[in-house]
Amino acid sequence: MKRFLLIFILPFLIACQAGKSDIKPGWPAIMKQNKPWSRWWWMGNAVDTTGLKIAMEAYSKAGLGGLEITPIYGVHGYEDRFIDFLSPEWMKIFAFTLREGRRLDLGIDLAMASGWPFGGPWVHPEDACKTMKMMTYSLTGGSKLQSKITYRQEPMLSSISRKALVLDDLKFPVSVNADSLQAWALEQVRYPLDLPLQALMAYSDHGDILDLTRHVGANGILDWIAPAGNWKLYAIFEGWHGKMVERAGPGGEGDVIDHFSLQAVDGYLNHFTEKLGRMDLSGLRAYFNDSYEIDDAQGEADFTPLLFEEFIKHRGYDLRYYLPSLLDTNDDQNRRVLSDYRETISDLLLEEFAQPWHAWAEKPDKLIRNQAHGSPANILDLYAAADIPETEGNDMIKIQMASSAAHVTGKKLVAAEAATWLKDHFQASLADV
């Protein structure tokens, strides 16, 4: 056996020796994209050109390749130094940072929200994230519904502020409370509002299905007498989910967008076009989305005003004729309808948010970096829609989602939020890392 192995190994060694003189050891040029990049939180945007210059020179000397700017909540006691996100003063500071980045060959990425997810005071209530509310009613043939078809949203308020706060302190919409939002640190707000009716469908025990939406007056009274049989009525209302931008810095507090609505996404992106459109952005590499993180609040963002129209477009039938399937999944057909609903939400998140965002950034030759995990969608598709998929945490499956999407679609870079989630903000040490 030893003699057999040498027959194959010896020619290989001779060949290696023969070509050894042609090998020139070296190391490829180290570019900034090969170096570690760092998250760079601007606390309350309380920054100035002197401090930024010193910090960036230190980061460059330490070997960093780039920095991701995330405007974030401020430090108590420094309120007099806060700068509102995207204000004229902030824009001057940002322009200076881009110039310094070019001088030091430090790449710069920018989070497109002051905190996370996407949102801010320029998001109007009609473009804020929505939730589905359902009411059911029973009728027998020949009778008329005595109840009004209305739904008043239950109020709720969630805040991480140390200050005592009640909903009565907040005017509607939340953006008009701009002077107080930084101190209140809101996470979720739902006002006690009457929700708009989106659909009223009637289902009989004989299999008949009727659309009664147009028979409901502005006062909520249903002008309809039930035909023969027993009828179950399902009313769908459009609710406000109430998620606020988490850990928002000054000037960035407000509602989170409806990710399933192109109108909402376009309005959000156009705000950045207006603010950044005239700047020299040559030092900016990418825009960043710090994850979806809406459904970590109470309830789910599971509706959008055009859901029924989009469902027909994507699935080929009308969801309104199958509303009971969303509540009862005991048979195969109902489970299939529920699956189709979830697939539609997934499609909308990709087609109305991720892809339009990428197309918007691509026009001025910029990249997008996206944390797709946690989204109610096909995570691989969402990661693939980004130029730089980014993961976080220590869940190996979650990590492989980002890297797999990059490998399959031939992307050169994969990012990881590698050491910010170990403990609460500023609590983790290098030993923890």
XYZ file of C-alpha atoms in Angstrom, residues 201-369:
169
model
C -69.814 40.174 3.527
C -72.830 37.948 4.272
C -72.679 34.121 4.161
C -75.806 31.956 4.366
C -76.168 28.365 5.522
C -77.245 27.577 1.940
C -73.875 28.649 0.527
C -74.934 32.076 -0.736
C -72.396 34.921 -0.408
C -73.331 38.613 -0.732
C -71.229 41.781 -0.672
C -73.144 44.261 1.520
C -70.471 46.934 1.834
C -72.374 49.519 -0.230
C -75.510 49.014 1.899
C -73.806 50.420 5.011
C -74.452 54.132 5.532
C -72.028 56.690 6.955
C -73.802 56.254 10.301
C -72.968 52.521 10.314
C -76.576 51.387 9.771
C -77.043 48.436 7.412
C -79.943 48.963 5.028
C -80.628 45.319 4.179
C -83.211 42.664 5.061
C -81.857 39.145 5.145
C -83.338 36.660 2.637
C -84.476 33.222 3.796
C -81.956 31.220 5.781
C -79.439 31.823 8.532
C -76.792 34.424 7.788
C -73.393 35.225 9.244
C -72.002 38.693 8.519
C -68.275 39.463 8.553
C -67.118 43.094 8.726
C -63.480 44.029 8.049
C -62.183 47.336 9.425
C -58.870 49.080 8.766
C -57.108 49.747 12.072
C -53.977 51.645 13.010
C -51.302 49.300 14.286
C -49.678 52.180 16.156
C -46.033 51.113 15.996
C -43.680 54.052 16.547
C -40.081 54.324 15.372
C -38.119 52.592 18.102
C -35.377 54.478 19.941
C -35.963 57.446 17.658
C -33.682 60.441 17.867
C -34.811 64.071 17.720
C -36.637 64.861 14.501
C -37.191 61.183 13.695
C -40.030 60.289 16.065
C -43.302 59.184 14.513
C -45.361 56.466 12.867
C -43.820 53.457 11.119
C -44.765 53.118 7.448
C -47.155 50.623 5.887
C -44.584 48.333 4.242
C -47.287 46.747 2.040
C -48.291 50.013 0.365
C -46.361 51.480 -2.559
C -48.002 54.838 -1.864
C -46.603 54.818 1.676
C -43.153 53.643 0.570
C -42.935 56.167 -2.268
C -43.957 58.981 0.074
C -41.294 57.933 2.556
C -38.523 57.712 -0.054
C -39.542 60.988 -1.695
C -38.940 62.739 1.625
C -35.298 61.621 1.472
C -35.080 62.631 -2.177
C -36.174 66.145 -1.218
C -33.654 66.339 1.617
C -30.654 64.629 0.017
C -31.257 65.228 -3.674
C -28.990 68.281 -4.006
C -26.133 66.961 -1.892
C -22.832 65.537 -3.063
C -23.366 61.920 -1.997
C -20.215 60.521 -3.611
C -18.921 59.444 -0.189
C -22.067 57.439 0.595
C -21.970 53.710 -0.135
C -25.390 52.424 0.961
C -28.693 53.061 2.699
C -29.553 50.785 5.611
C -32.741 49.252 7.020
C -32.371 48.044 10.597
C -34.925 45.213 10.287
C -38.727 45.037 10.129
C -39.470 44.800 13.878
C -43.141 45.786 13.743
C -44.738 42.622 15.052
C -42.697 42.743 18.249
C -45.328 45.283 19.346
C -48.909 44.457 20.365
C -50.808 42.862 17.498
C -49.686 42.498 13.910
C -49.355 44.844 10.954
C -51.443 42.535 8.782
C -53.494 44.840 6.567
C -53.152 47.529 3.921
C -55.889 49.589 2.232
C -55.480 47.830 -1.133
C -55.217 44.299 0.299
C -58.316 42.913 -1.406
C -57.360 44.332 -4.814
C -53.805 43.044 -4.452
C -55.069 39.623 -3.360
C -57.100 39.282 -6.558
C -54.094 40.364 -8.618
C -51.720 37.884 -6.939
C -53.960 34.894 -6.208
C -56.669 35.151 -8.881
C -59.738 35.138 -6.617
C -61.496 37.474 -4.169
C -60.531 37.020 -0.508
C -63.741 38.735 0.591
C -65.705 35.640 -0.445
C -63.617 33.532 1.954
C -63.327 35.698 5.082
C -64.463 32.880 7.440
C -61.344 30.964 6.363
C -59.170 33.519 8.169
C -60.728 32.474 11.477
C -61.495 28.782 11.012
C -58.642 26.618 9.729
C -60.141 23.214 10.506
C -60.496 22.108 6.891
C -58.111 21.992 3.959
C -59.735 24.765 1.906
C -59.581 27.220 4.786
C -55.935 26.429 5.395
C -55.223 27.034 1.720
C -56.973 30.416 1.835
C -55.010 31.406 4.922
C -51.814 30.337 3.171
C -52.747 32.464 0.151
C -53.330 35.447 2.432
C -49.893 35.013 3.982
C -48.299 34.597 0.542
C -49.909 37.853 -0.572
C -48.544 39.731 2.431
C -45.140 38.238 1.591
C -45.410 39.337 -2.044
C -46.389 42.869 -1.054
C -43.457 43.277 1.311
C -41.114 42.319 -1.518
C -42.833 44.154 -4.384
C -44.092 47.282 -2.604
C -41.148 47.838 -0.242
C -37.871 45.985 -0.864
C -37.755 46.213 -4.658
C -38.951 49.858 -4.938
C -36.466 50.855 -2.242
C -33.672 49.162 -4.192
C -34.747 50.855 -7.446
C -34.867 54.241 -5.679
C -31.324 53.849 -4.286
C -29.984 52.502 -7.574
C -30.856 55.658 -9.524
C -28.091 57.698 -7.844
C -25.832 54.604 -7.906
C -26.224 53.665 -4.237
C -26.592 50.264 -2.576
C -29.071 49.059 0.019
C -28.215 47.005 3.088
